[in-house]
Coordinates of C-alpha atoms in Angstrom, one line a residue:
Chain T
M260 CA -25.9 -240.5 -56.0
P261 CA -22.7 -242.5 -56.2
L262 CA -21.1 -242.9 -59.5
D263 CA -21.7 -246.4 -60.9
S264 CA -18.3 -247.5 -62.0
S265 CA -19.1 -251.2 -62.4
I266 CA -19.5 -250.9 -66.1
Y267 CA -16.0 -249.5 -66.5
T268 CA -14.3 -252.6 -65.2
L269 CA -16.2 -254.8 -67.7
S270 CA -16.1 -252.8 -70.9
A271 CA -13.6 -250.0 -70.2
L272 CA -16.3 -247.5 -71.2
R273 CA -17.4 -244.6 -69.1
L274 CA -20.9 -243.7 -68.2
D275 CA -21.2 -241.4 -71.3
G276 CA -19.7 -244.1 -73.5
R277 CA -16.2 -242.6 -73.9
R278 CA -13.0 -244.5 -73.4
W279 CA -10.4 -243.3 -70.9
N280 CA -8.5 -241.0 -73.3
E281 CA -11.4 -239.5 -75.2
L282 CA -12.5 -235.8 -75.0
R283 CA -16.1 -234.7 -75.1
R284 CA -17.5 -232.9 -78.1
I285 CA -15.7 -229.6 -78.2
N286 CA -17.2 -226.7 -80.1
G287 CA -16.2 -223.0 -80.3
Q288 CA -17.1 -219.8 -82.0
I289 CA -15.2 -216.5 -82.2
S290 CA -16.6 -213.0 -82.5
T291 CA -20.0 -213.8 -81.2
Q292 CA -20.8 -210.3 -79.9
Q293 CA -20.3 -207.0 -81.7
A294 CA -20.2 -204.7 -78.8
A295 CA -17.1 -206.2 -77.2
D296 CA -13.5 -206.0 -78.4
G297 CA -13.2 -209.7 -78.4
S298 CA -15.7 -212.5 -77.7
S299 CA -16.1 -216.2 -77.9
Y300 CA -18.4 -219.0 -77.2
F301 CA -17.0 -222.3 -76.0
E302 CA -18.6 -225.7 -75.4
M303 CA -17.0 -228.7 -73.8
G304 CA -19.7 -231.3 -73.7
N305 CA -22.5 -229.7 -71.7
T306 CA -20.3 -227.0 -70.2
K307 CA -21.1 -223.8 -72.1
I308 CA -19.3 -220.5 -71.7
I309 CA -19.5 -217.1 -73.2
C310 CA -16.4 -214.9 -72.8
T311 CA -16.1 -211.2 -73.7
V312 CA -12.9 -209.1 -73.6
N313 CA -12.8 -205.4 -73.3
G314 CA -9.5 -203.6 -73.6
P315 CA -6.7 -202.9 -73.4
Q316 CA -8.2 -199.8 -72.0
E317 CA -7.6 -197.1 -69.5
Q318 CA -8.3 -198.2 -66.0
K319 CA -11.8 -197.1 -65.0
R320 CA -12.3 -198.2 -61.5
G321 CA -10.2 -197.2 -58.5
G322 CA -9.2 -193.8 -57.5
G323 CA -5.4 -193.7 -57.9
R324 CA -3.7 -193.8 -61.3
D325 CA -2.2 -197.1 -62.2
Q326 CA 1.6 -196.5 -62.3
S327 CA 2.6 -200.0 -63.4
N328 CA 4.4 -200.7 -66.6
E329 CA 2.2 -203.6 -67.5
A330 CA -1.4 -204.1 -68.4
K331 CA -3.5 -205.6 -65.6
V332 CA -5.8 -208.6 -66.5
E333 CA -9.1 -208.4 -64.6
V334 CA -11.3 -211.5 -64.7
E335 CA -15.0 -211.6 -63.7
I336 CA -16.9 -214.8 -63.7
G337 CA -20.7 -214.9 -63.5
I338 CA -22.3 -218.3 -63.0
A339 CA -25.9 -218.1 -64.2
G340 CA -28.5 -219.3 -61.8
F341 CA -29.9 -221.7 -64.4
S342 CA -26.5 -223.3 -65.2
G343 CA -26.6 -226.2 -62.8
V344 CA -29.2 -228.9 -62.2
D345 CA -30.7 -227.0 -59.3
R346 CA -31.2 -223.3 -59.5
K347 CA -28.6 -221.6 -57.3
R348 CA -27.6 -218.0 -57.3
R349 CA -24.0 -217.4 -56.5
T350 CA -22.7 -214.1 -55.2
R351 CA -19.6 -212.5 -56.6
N352 CA -17.8 -212.9 -53.3
D353 CA -18.0 -216.7 -53.5
K354 CA -14.5 -218.0 -52.5
R355 CA -14.5 -220.6 -55.2
I356 CA -15.2 -218.1 -58.0
Q357 CA -12.7 -215.7 -56.6
E358 CA -10.0 -218.4 -56.7
M359 CA -10.9 -219.2 -60.3
Q360 CA -10.7 -215.6 -61.3
Y361 CA -7.3 -215.3 -59.7
T362 CA -6.1 -218.5 -61.5
I363 CA -7.2 -217.3 -64.9
S364 CA -5.9 -213.8 -64.4
S365 CA -2.4 -214.9 -63.3
A366 CA -2.2 -217.5 -66.1
F367 CA -2.9 -214.9 -68.8
Q368 CA -0.8 -212.2 -67.1
N369 CA 2.2 -214.4 -67.9
T370 CA 1.2 -215.4 -71.4
L371 CA -0.1 -212.0 -72.8
F372 CA 2.5 -209.4 -73.8
T373 CA 1.2 -207.1 -71.1
H374 CA 4.4 -204.9 -71.2
L375 CA 3.1 -203.4 -74.5
Y376 CA 0.1 -201.8 -72.7
P377 CA 1.3 -199.8 -69.7
H378 CA -1.2 -198.2 -67.4
S379 CA -4.1 -200.1 -68.8
T380 CA -6.5 -203.0 -68.0
I381 CA -7.7 -205.9 -70.0
A382 CA -11.2 -206.9 -68.7
I383 CA -12.3 -210.5 -69.3
T384 CA -15.9 -211.3 -68.5
L385 CA -17.0 -215.0 -68.4
H386 CA -20.6 -216.1 -68.3
V387 CA -21.2 -219.7 -67.4
L388 CA -24.4 -220.7 -69.1
S389 CA -24.4 -224.4 -68.3
Q390 CA -22.0 -226.4 -66.2
D391 CA -21.1 -230.1 -66.5
G392 CA -17.6 -230.5 -65.2
S393 CA -14.2 -229.0 -66.3
L394 CA -15.4 -225.5 -65.5
L395 CA -12.0 -224.0 -65.0
A396 CA -10.6 -225.7 -68.1
A397 CA -13.4 -224.5 -70.3
C398 CA -13.1 -221.0 -68.9
L399 CA -9.4 -220.9 -69.8
N400 CA -10.0 -222.2 -73.3
A401 CA -12.8 -219.6 -73.9
C402 CA -10.5 -216.8 -72.7
T403 CA -7.8 -217.9 -75.1
L404 CA -10.3 -217.6 -78.0
A405 CA -11.7 -214.3 -76.9
L406 CA -8.2 -212.8 -76.4
I407 CA -7.2 -213.9 -79.9
D408 CA -10.4 -212.2 -81.2
A409 CA -9.5 -209.0 -79.4
G410 CA -6.1 -209.1 -81.1
I411 CA -4.1 -208.9 -77.9
P412 CA -0.6 -210.3 -78.6
M413 CA 0.3 -213.4 -76.7
S414 CA 3.1 -215.9 -76.8
D415 CA 0.9 -218.9 -77.3
Y416 CA -2.5 -220.4 -76.7
I417 CA -3.4 -221.6 -73.2
A418 CA -5.2 -224.9 -73.6
A419 CA -6.6 -226.7 -70.6
C420 CA -8.3 -229.9 -69.7
T421 CA -9.0 -232.1 -66.6
T422 CA -7.9 -235.6 -65.8
G423 CA -9.1 -237.9 -63.1
S424 CA -8.2 -241.2 -61.7
M425 CA -10.7 -244.1 -61.9
A426 CA -10.8 -246.1 -58.7
S427 CA -10.8 -244.0 -55.6
Y428 CA -9.7 -246.8 -53.2
A429 CA -6.2 -247.9 -52.5
D430 CA -6.9 -251.6 -52.8
K431 CA -7.8 -251.3 -56.5
E432 CA -4.4 -249.8 -57.4
D433 CA -4.1 -251.9 -60.5
E434 CA -7.4 -250.7 -62.1
A435 CA -6.6 -247.1 -61.5
D436 CA -6.8 -245.8 -65.1
P437 CA -6.3 -242.1 -65.6
L438 CA -9.4 -240.5 -67.3
L439 CA -9.3 -237.5 -69.6
D440 CA -11.9 -234.7 -69.5
L441 CA -14.3 -235.5 -66.7
N442 CA -18.0 -234.6 -66.8
G443 CA -20.0 -233.3 -63.9
S444 CA -20.9 -236.6 -62.3
E445 CA -17.4 -238.0 -62.6
E446 CA -16.0 -234.9 -61.1
Q447 CA -18.0 -235.2 -58.0
E448 CA -16.8 -238.8 -57.3
L449 CA -13.3 -239.0 -58.5
P450 CA -10.0 -237.2 -57.7
F451 CA -9.2 -234.9 -60.5
L452 CA -6.8 -232.1 -61.5
T453 CA -7.0 -229.3 -64.0
V454 CA -3.9 -228.7 -66.2
G455 CA -3.4 -225.8 -68.6
T456 CA -0.4 -225.5 -70.9
S457 CA 0.9 -223.2 -73.6
G458 CA 2.9 -224.3 -76.6
G459 CA 1.5 -227.8 -76.9
E460 CA 2.9 -229.5 -73.8
D461 CA 6.0 -227.5 -73.3
K462 CA 5.0 -225.1 -70.5
V463 CA 2.5 -225.8 -67.7
N464 CA 0.7 -222.5 -66.8
V465 CA -2.0 -223.9 -64.6
L466 CA -2.0 -227.0 -62.4
I467 CA -4.7 -227.2 -59.8
M468 CA -5.9 -230.1 -57.7
E469 CA -8.4 -229.8 -54.9
T470 CA -9.0 -233.5 -54.2
R471 CA -6.7 -236.2 -52.7
V472 CA -5.1 -238.9 -54.7
Q473 CA -2.4 -241.5 -54.2
M474 CA 1.0 -240.1 -55.1
A475 CA 1.8 -243.0 -57.4
R476 CA -1.2 -242.1 -59.7
L477 CA -0.3 -238.4 -60.1
E478 CA 2.3 -238.9 -62.8
A479 CA 0.0 -240.8 -65.1
M480 CA -2.8 -238.3 -64.6
I481 CA -0.5 -235.4 -65.5
S482 CA 0.9 -237.0 -68.5
V483 CA -2.6 -237.9 -69.8
G484 CA -3.6 -234.3 -69.0
L485 CA -0.6 -232.9 -71.0
D486 CA -1.6 -235.1 -74.0
G487 CA -5.2 -233.8 -73.7
C488 CA -4.0 -230.2 -73.7
K489 CA -2.2 -230.9 -76.9
Q490 CA -5.4 -232.2 -78.5
I491 CA -7.4 -229.2 -77.3
R492 CA -4.7 -226.8 -78.6
G493 CA -5.2 -228.4 -82.0
I494 CA -9.0 -227.9 -81.7
L495 CA -8.6 -224.3 -80.6
D496 CA -6.2 -223.7 -83.5
G497 CA -8.7 -225.2 -85.9
I498 CA -11.4 -222.8 -84.6
V499 CA -9.2 -219.8 -85.0
R500 CA -8.1 -220.8 -88.5
A501 CA -11.6 -221.5 -89.6
H502 CA -12.7 -218.0 -88.3
G503 CA -9.7 -216.4 -90.0
K504 CA -10.6 -218.0 -93.3
K505 CA -14.2 -216.8 -93.0
V506 CA -13.0 -213.2 -92.2
L507 CA -10.6 -213.2 -95.2
Q508 CA -13.3 -214.6 -97.6
S509 CA -15.8 -211.9 -96.6
K510 CA -13.1 -209.3 -97.1
V511 CA -12.2 -210.6 -100.6
S512 CA -15.7 -211.0 -102.0
Chain N
M217 CA -33.0 -194.2 -62.7
A218 CA -31.2 -192.7 -65.7
P219 CA -28.5 -195.0 -66.9
Y220 CA -26.7 -192.2 -68.7
T221 CA -26.3 -188.8 -67.2
N222 CA -23.7 -187.7 -69.8
I223 CA -25.3 -187.6 -73.3
P224 CA -22.6 -186.7 -75.7
L225 CA -24.7 -184.3 -77.8
S226 CA -24.5 -180.6 -77.8
P227 CA -27.7 -178.4 -77.4
A228 CA -27.5 -177.6 -81.1
E229 CA -27.4 -181.3 -82.0
L230 CA -30.2 -182.1 -79.7
S231 CA -32.3 -179.3 -81.2
Y232 CA -31.6 -180.6 -84.7
L233 CA -32.6 -184.1 -83.7
H234 CA -35.7 -182.9 -82.0
T235 CA -36.8 -181.0 -85.1
S236 CA -36.1 -183.8 -87.5
L237 CA -38.0 -186.3 -85.4
S238 CA -41.0 -184.0 -84.9
Q239 CA -41.5 -183.6 -88.7
Q240 CA -44.2 -185.4 -90.6
P241 CA -43.1 -188.0 -91.5
P242 CA -40.3 -188.0 -89.0
L243 CA -36.7 -188.4 -90.1
R244 CA -35.0 -190.8 -87.8
P245 CA -31.2 -190.8 -87.7
D246 CA -31.0 -194.4 -89.0
G247 CA -33.7 -193.9 -91.7
R248 CA -36.3 -196.2 -90.1
S249 CA -40.0 -195.7 -90.3
P250 CA -41.7 -194.7 -87.0
T251 CA -42.9 -198.3 -86.3
Q252 CA -39.9 -200.1 -87.6
F253 CA -37.7 -202.1 -85.3
R254 CA -34.0 -202.6 -85.6
P255 CA -32.9 -206.0 -86.9
L256 CA -32.2 -208.6 -84.3
I257 CA -30.8 -212.1 -84.1
A258 CA -32.8 -214.5 -81.9
E259 CA -32.6 -218.2 -81.0
T260 CA -34.4 -220.3 -78.5
D261 CA -33.9 -223.5 -76.5
I262 CA -30.2 -223.1 -76.3
L263 CA -29.4 -224.5 -72.9
P264 CA -29.7 -228.2 -71.9
S265 CA -30.1 -227.5 -68.2
A266 CA -32.9 -224.9 -68.3
N267 CA -36.6 -225.5 -68.8
G268 CA -36.7 -222.8 -71.4
S269 CA -34.1 -220.4 -72.7
A270 CA -33.5 -217.8 -75.4
R271 CA -30.9 -215.4 -76.7
I272 CA -31.4 -212.2 -78.6
C273 CA -28.7 -210.0 -80.1
F274 CA -29.6 -206.5 -81.2
A275 CA -27.9 -204.9 -84.1
D276 CA -26.0 -202.5 -81.9
G277 CA -24.3 -205.4 -80.3
T278 CA -26.3 -205.7 -77.1
E279 CA -27.1 -209.2 -76.2
A280 CA -29.2 -210.9 -73.6
I281 CA -29.7 -214.5 -72.5
V282 CA -32.7 -215.7 -70.4
G283 CA -32.9 -219.0 -68.7
V284 CA -36.2 -220.2 -67.1
K285 CA -36.0 -222.8 -64.4
A286 CA -38.8 -224.5 -62.6
E287 CA -38.7 -226.2 -59.3
V288 CA -41.5 -228.0 -57.4
E289 CA -42.2 -226.4 -54.1
K290 CA -44.6 -227.3 -51.3
S291 CA -47.3 -224.7 -50.9
R292 CA -47.5 -223.1 -47.5
L293 CA -50.6 -223.6 -45.6
A294 CA -51.5 -220.0 -45.6
H295 CA -51.7 -220.3 -49.4
T296 CA -54.4 -222.9 -49.5
V297 CA -57.5 -220.8 -49.7
P298 CA -60.8 -222.0 -51.1
S299 CA -60.9 -221.7 -54.8
N300 CA -64.1 -219.7 -54.8
G301 CA -62.9 -217.3 -52.0
E302 CA -62.4 -213.6 -52.5
A303 CA -58.8 -213.9 -51.4
A304 CA -57.8 -216.3 -54.2
G305 CA -55.7 -214.6 -56.8
Q306 CA -54.8 -211.6 -54.6
G307 CA -51.1 -211.9 -54.7
V308 CA -48.4 -210.2 -52.6
L309 CA -48.3 -207.4 -55.1
G310 CA -52.0 -207.0 -54.7
L311 CA -52.5 -207.0 -58.4
G312 CA -55.2 -209.7 -58.0
K313 CA -57.4 -211.1 -60.6
G314 CA -59.6 -208.1 -61.2
S315 CA -56.8 -205.9 -62.3
A316 CA -55.8 -208.0 -65.2
R317 CA -58.7 -210.1 -66.3
D318 CA -61.9 -209.0 -67.9
V319 CA -65.1 -211.0 -67.7
G320 CA -64.4 -212.8 -71.0
D321 CA -61.2 -214.3 -69.7
E322 CA -63.0 -215.6 -66.6
M323 CA -65.2 -217.7 -68.9
D324 CA -62.2 -219.2 -70.6
V325 CA -60.7 -220.7 -67.4
E326 CA -64.0 -222.0 -66.1
G327 CA -63.3 -225.6 -67.0
D328 CA -59.7 -225.3 -65.7
E329 CA -59.4 -226.2 -62.1
S330 CA -56.2 -224.3 -61.6
G331 CA -57.9 -221.0 -62.4
G332 CA -57.2 -218.2 -59.9
K333 CA -55.1 -220.3 -57.6
G334 CA -51.7 -218.8 -58.6
R335 CA -49.6 -216.7 -56.3
D336 CA -47.4 -213.8 -57.2
A337 CA -44.6 -215.2 -55.1
W338 CA -44.2 -218.2 -57.3
L339 CA -42.5 -216.2 -59.9
E340 CA -39.0 -214.8 -59.4
V341 CA -37.2 -212.5 -61.9
A342 CA -33.6 -211.7 -61.4
I343 CA -31.6 -209.4 -63.7
E344 CA -27.8 -209.4 -64.0
I345 CA -26.2 -206.4 -65.7
P346 CA -22.3 -206.4 -65.9
G347 CA -20.7 -203.7 -63.8
M348 CA -23.8 -203.2 -61.7
R349 CA -24.7 -204.7 -58.3
D350 CA -27.8 -206.7 -57.9
D351 CA -29.4 -204.1 -55.8
D352 CA -28.6 -201.1 -58.1
A353 CA -31.6 -199.1 -59.1
L354 CA -31.7 -200.1 -62.8
P355 CA -31.8 -203.9 -62.4
V356 CA -34.3 -203.6 -59.5
F357 CA -36.6 -201.3 -61.5
L358 CA -36.4 -203.4 -64.7
S359 CA -37.1 -206.6 -62.9
A360 CA -40.1 -205.0 -61.1
M361 CA -41.4 -203.8 -64.4
L362 CA -41.1 -207.3 -66.0
T363 CA -42.5 -209.1 -63.0
E364 CA -45.5 -206.8 -63.0
A365 CA -46.3 -207.5 -66.6
L366 CA -45.9 -211.2 -66.2
L367 CA -48.1 -211.4 -63.1
A368 CA -50.8 -209.0 -64.5
D369 CA -51.2 -211.5 -67.3
G370 CA -52.9 -213.7 -64.8
G371 CA -52.7 -216.9 -66.8
L372 CA -49.0 -217.5 -66.0
K373 CA -49.2 -217.9 -62.3
D374 CA -52.2 -220.2 -62.5
R375 CA -50.3 -222.6 -64.7
L376 CA -47.8 -223.0 -61.9
W377 CA -50.4 -224.7 -59.7
I378 CA -50.0 -228.4 -59.5
N379 CA -52.4 -229.4 -56.7
S380 CA -53.5 -228.0 -53.4
R381 CA -50.2 -228.9 -51.7
F382 CA -47.6 -228.4 -54.4
H383 CA -46.8 -225.8 -57.0
W384 CA -44.1 -224.9 -59.5
R385 CA -41.8 -222.1 -58.6
L386 CA -40.5 -220.3 -61.7
Y387 CA -37.1 -218.6 -61.8
I388 CA -36.5 -216.3 -64.7
D389 CA -32.8 -215.3 -64.8
I390 CA -32.0 -212.6 -67.2
L391 CA -28.3 -211.9 -68.2
L392 CA -27.4 -208.8 -70.1
H393 CA -24.1 -209.6 -71.7
S394 CA -22.9 -206.3 -73.0
Q395 CA -22.9 -202.9 -71.6
A396 CA -26.3 -201.2 -71.6
L397 CA -25.9 -199.1 -74.7
S398 CA -29.6 -198.1 -75.1
Y399 CA -32.3 -198.6 -72.5
P400 CA -32.3 -202.4 -72.2
L401 CA -35.9 -202.9 -71.3
P402 CA -37.2 -204.0 -74.8
L403 CA -34.3 -206.4 -75.3
L404 CA -34.8 -208.1 -71.9
S405 CA -38.6 -208.3 -72.4
L406 CA -38.4 -209.8 -75.9
T407 CA -35.8 -212.3 -74.7
T408 CA -38.0 -213.3 -71.7
H409 CA -41.0 -213.6 -74.0
L410 CA -39.1 -216.1 -76.2
A411 CA -37.7 -218.0 -73.3
L412 CA -41.2 -218.4 -71.8
L413 CA -42.6 -219.6 -75.1
S414 CA -40.0 -222.4 -75.2
T415 CA -40.4 -223.3 -71.5
R416 CA -41.6 -226.9 -70.9
L417 CA -42.6 -228.5 -67.7
P418 CA -42.5 -232.3 -67.1
A419 CA -45.9 -234.0 -67.6
L420 CA -47.7 -234.8 -64.4
V421 CA -48.4 -238.5 -63.8
S422 CA -49.9 -238.4 -60.3
E423 CA -53.5 -237.5 -59.7
K424 CA -55.2 -234.9 -57.5
D425 CA -53.5 -234.2 -54.2
E426 CA -51.0 -236.9 -54.2
D427 CA -47.3 -236.0 -54.0
P428 CA -46.5 -235.0 -57.5
L429 CA -44.9 -237.6 -59.7
F430 CA -43.7 -236.6 -63.2
N431 CA -43.1 -238.4 -66.4
D432 CA -39.4 -238.6 -66.9
D433 CA -39.7 -238.5 -70.7
W434 CA -38.8 -235.0 -71.8
E435 CA -40.5 -235.6 -75.1
A436 CA -43.8 -235.9 -73.2
S437 CA -43.4 -232.6 -71.4
T438 CA -46.0 -229.9 -71.8
Y439 CA -45.3 -226.3 -72.9
L440 CA -46.1 -223.6 -70.4
Y441 CA -47.7 -221.7 -73.2
P442 CA -49.0 -224.5 -75.4
P443 CA -48.6 -223.7 -79.1
T444 CA -51.4 -224.3 -81.5
T445 CA -51.5 -224.4 -85.2
T446 CA -53.4 -221.2 -85.4
T447 CA -52.0 -217.9 -84.0
Q448 CA -54.8 -217.8 -81.4
H449 CA -53.4 -218.9 -78.1
Q450 CA -52.2 -217.2 -75.0
K451 CA -48.7 -215.7 -75.1
P452 CA -46.5 -214.2 -72.5
P453 CA -46.5 -210.4 -72.5
V454 CA -43.9 -208.2 -74.3
T455 CA -42.9 -204.8 -73.0
L456 CA -42.3 -202.3 -75.8
L457 CA -40.7 -198.9 -75.4
V458 CA -42.6 -196.2 -77.1
M459 CA -41.5 -192.5 -77.2
S460 CA -43.1 -189.3 -78.3
V461 CA -41.5 -186.2 -79.8
G462 CA -44.2 -183.5 -80.3
A463 CA -47.0 -185.4 -82.0
T464 CA -44.8 -188.1 -83.4
I465 CA -44.8 -191.6 -81.9
L466 CA -41.7 -193.7 -82.4
F467 CA -41.1 -197.4 -81.6
D468 CA -37.8 -199.0 -80.6
P469 CA -36.0 -195.7 -79.9
S470 CA -32.2 -195.7 -80.1
K471 CA -30.0 -194.0 -77.5
Q472 CA -29.8 -190.8 -79.5
E473 CA -33.5 -190.6 -80.0
L474 CA -34.2 -191.2 -76.3
A475 CA -32.0 -188.1 -75.6
V476 CA -34.6 -185.8 -77.1
A477 CA -37.8 -187.7 -76.1
D478 CA -40.7 -185.7 -74.7
S479 CA -42.0 -188.8 -73.0
V480 CA -41.2 -192.5 -72.9
L481 CA -43.7 -195.2 -72.1
A482 CA -43.2 -198.9 -71.4
I483 CA -46.3 -200.7 -72.6
S484 CA -46.8 -204.4 -71.9
A485 CA -49.2 -206.3 -74.0
A486 CA -50.2 -209.9 -73.7
Q487 CA -52.1 -212.1 -76.1
S488 CA -55.3 -213.7 -74.7
S489 CA -56.6 -217.1 -75.9
T490 CA -58.8 -215.4 -78.5
G491 CA -55.7 -214.0 -80.2
E492 CA -56.4 -210.4 -79.1
L493 CA -53.8 -208.2 -77.6
R494 CA -54.5 -206.3 -74.5
M495 CA -52.5 -204.0 -72.4
V496 CA -51.4 -205.6 -69.0
A497 CA -49.1 -202.9 -67.7
L498 CA -48.0 -199.4 -68.4
R499 CA -45.3 -197.3 -66.9
T500 CA -43.9 -193.9 -67.8
I501 CA -40.1 -193.8 -67.8
D502 CA -38.2 -190.7 -67.0
P503 CA -36.5 -189.9 -70.3
P504 CA -32.8 -189.1 -70.2
S505 CA -33.6 -185.9 -72.2
R506 CA -34.7 -184.3 -69.0
L507 CA -31.1 -184.4 -67.8
T508 CA -29.6 -182.7 -70.9
A509 CA -28.0 -179.3 -70.7
A510 CA -30.1 -176.4 -72.0
G511 CA -28.8 -174.1 -74.6
V512 CA -28.4 -170.3 -74.0
P513 CA -30.3 -167.8 -76.2
N514 CA -28.0 -165.6 -78.2
V515 CA -29.2 -162.5 -76.5
L516 CA -28.2 -163.8 -73.1
N517 CA -24.9 -165.3 -74.2
T518 CA -22.1 -163.2 -72.7
T519 CA -19.4 -165.0 -74.7
T520 CA -20.8 -163.7 -78.0
G521 CA -20.7 -160.1 -76.6
A522 CA -24.4 -159.8 -75.9
T523 CA -25.3 -157.7 -72.9
G524 CA -28.8 -159.1 -72.4
A525 CA -27.9 -160.8 -69.2
Q526 CA -26.9 -157.5 -67.6
T527 CA -29.6 -155.3 -69.0
L528 CA -32.7 -157.5 -68.8
S529 CA -34.5 -158.2 -65.5
A530 CA -34.5 -161.6 -64.1
A531 CA -38.2 -162.0 -65.0
D532 CA -37.5 -161.1 -68.6
V533 CA -34.6 -163.6 -68.8
L534 CA -36.9 -166.3 -67.4
A535 CA -39.7 -165.5 -69.9
M536 CA -37.3 -165.5 -72.8
R537 CA -35.9 -168.9 -71.8
E538 CA -39.4 -170.4 -71.3
K539 CA -40.7 -169.0 -74.6
D540 CA -37.7 -170.3 -76.5
Q541 CA -38.6 -173.9 -75.5
G542 CA -37.4 -176.1 -78.3
Q543 CA -37.5 -173.3 -80.8
S544 CA -34.1 -171.7 -81.5
V545 CA -32.1 -173.4 -78.7
W546 CA -32.5 -176.7 -77.0
R547 CA -34.5 -176.9 -73.8
P548 CA -34.9 -180.1 -71.9
P549 CA -38.6 -181.2 -72.1
R550 CA -40.8 -180.7 -69.1
G551 CA -44.3 -181.6 -68.0
G552 CA -46.4 -184.6 -68.7
V553 CA -47.9 -186.3 -71.8
P554 CA -51.3 -185.4 -73.2
R555 CA -53.8 -188.1 -72.5
A556 CA -54.8 -188.3 -76.1
L557 CA -51.2 -189.1 -77.0
V558 CA -51.0 -191.9 -74.4
A559 CA -54.2 -193.4 -75.7
K560 CA -52.8 -193.2 -79.3
M561 CA -49.6 -194.9 -78.2
I562 CA -51.5 -197.7 -76.4
K563 CA -53.8 -198.2 -79.4
M564 CA -50.8 -198.5 -81.8
V565 CA -49.5 -201.3 -79.7
V566 CA -52.6 -203.4 -79.1
E567 CA -54.8 -202.8 -82.1
R568 CA -55.3 -205.6 -84.6
G569 CA -52.5 -205.5 -87.1
G570 CA -50.6 -203.1 -84.8
V571 CA -47.0 -203.1 -83.7
G572 CA -47.6 -205.5 -80.8
E573 CA -49.1 -208.1 -83.1
E574 CA -46.2 -207.7 -85.6
V575 CA -43.6 -208.2 -82.9
M576 CA -45.4 -211.3 -81.5
E577 CA -45.6 -212.8 -84.9
G578 CA -42.0 -212.1 -85.6
L579 CA -40.9 -213.8 -82.4
A580 CA -43.2 -216.8 -82.9
N581 CA -41.4 -217.5 -86.1
V582 CA -38.0 -217.9 -84.4
E583 CA -36.8 -221.4 -85.0
T584 CA -35.2 -223.4 -82.2

């Protein structure tokens, strides 16, 4: 079903009632599971993700001993069969999932202080319970929260979001507004990119785009994305601080 | 089958645990009474994209999420058998109607035209356990056990019938989030029970054998297991793990307790429309205690300077080891379960005011 963008030109409101620069409702929890070293639950609109972190620990799998001087970040993503509109089981060898795993692992390999844990692995497991757009961005944010819960030192939060571009035809160049934080139906129709930054908007860690877009629109999309990352960083920081306060209060009383 | 081959307990510790559990009343390591369950956190209806969903967290940190999804599917021609035919209700597993329903139940569904038309293949259970492949023994065995209980219940697959040409196909996806610390069967079964209780299907608008058309108002949807104000309505089965040590029967065994179990049974009980529990499936589970290392009697232990191993004949050594079973040193349990004990275990689950009823009531009170 094509995306009905006729309302947007009239009222500048998207299908779910947001303006171009508004995020969806974002919600997160830390320490949701006792058995793991670190865990988090993250919601971006209807995209819901559970993340657990185990480690740093001795490498279990693989025969040879790991001789590297850095900890290795292993990411496993499981997309539940009931997460989408239609029930679909995805195998672990799905190319799209593998690419996401690689993107997340390389982003955190550079942000975590892996040199403190030689010969060890940090295993991140992500369970996607419900997907409605911005999957990679939500995964990155959930990982950040779980890694903070696990107490693994890192230089800064990685906060991520998606941006899209409204009209997908060249003749409507003047109405091409950049859109922040796409939902599932927008993502299927519009060109979009995922941007993840650390330290507010100083350093871009992840920038992925799989669709085509006119070169002239890219700059606006990225700048809107960087601004969105800054907002998300603030939200993540709020979640971490609220959790910290709760932990401290339970220790005191 | 056994998820843990290395139980980190010495023969002396196992023997101690066995003795304390076989006392009357038994002393459990965590101080629970024999029928008491560990505390758990449960919530239902947590996912927007699933027809029904639930999450349960056990106190030891193991956590499971179940999502139930239903899709409309065209019935294959081979499936359209006359409703009064003998073949109706005989599914691919061959469990059929007779295996699960007694005469009283047949009377209940008389007015319902979908009675006995369900197929076993309309239900699909998939279990995902981290670090295990989908075709590993444990997930396959667990899903077979859960499917068996759900199908033997009988009522479930009949509810999936829409008309003679269409039916619902029900996918139950079970995710275990944490490592399997203790045997995960009760956790997965309780979560599935909760998810099925919260499962809703869109209300049917079309009539008879038309192509099905549904009401798109989710508020008008019907529950797969319609709740009533009284406690007397049909409920999906729960599978409980029951173990025995000597004459003692323990519910919800922890990992340490399973390591000394004489026998472990998985008993599935479902509630019929009259509010009575009945057993729908029973399986014995090979307890991990059979894989524990046996202790060596002092007389035979060469490291303590005893010369028994040299002086005694092989037959004497064997006799000594056999006689010592569970007395001074630990011996892994062998042999079967007395029938009277099995009967007692089943009775404790299904009797009025028994453990099964208590569990069902506890789960029914979970708020969404």
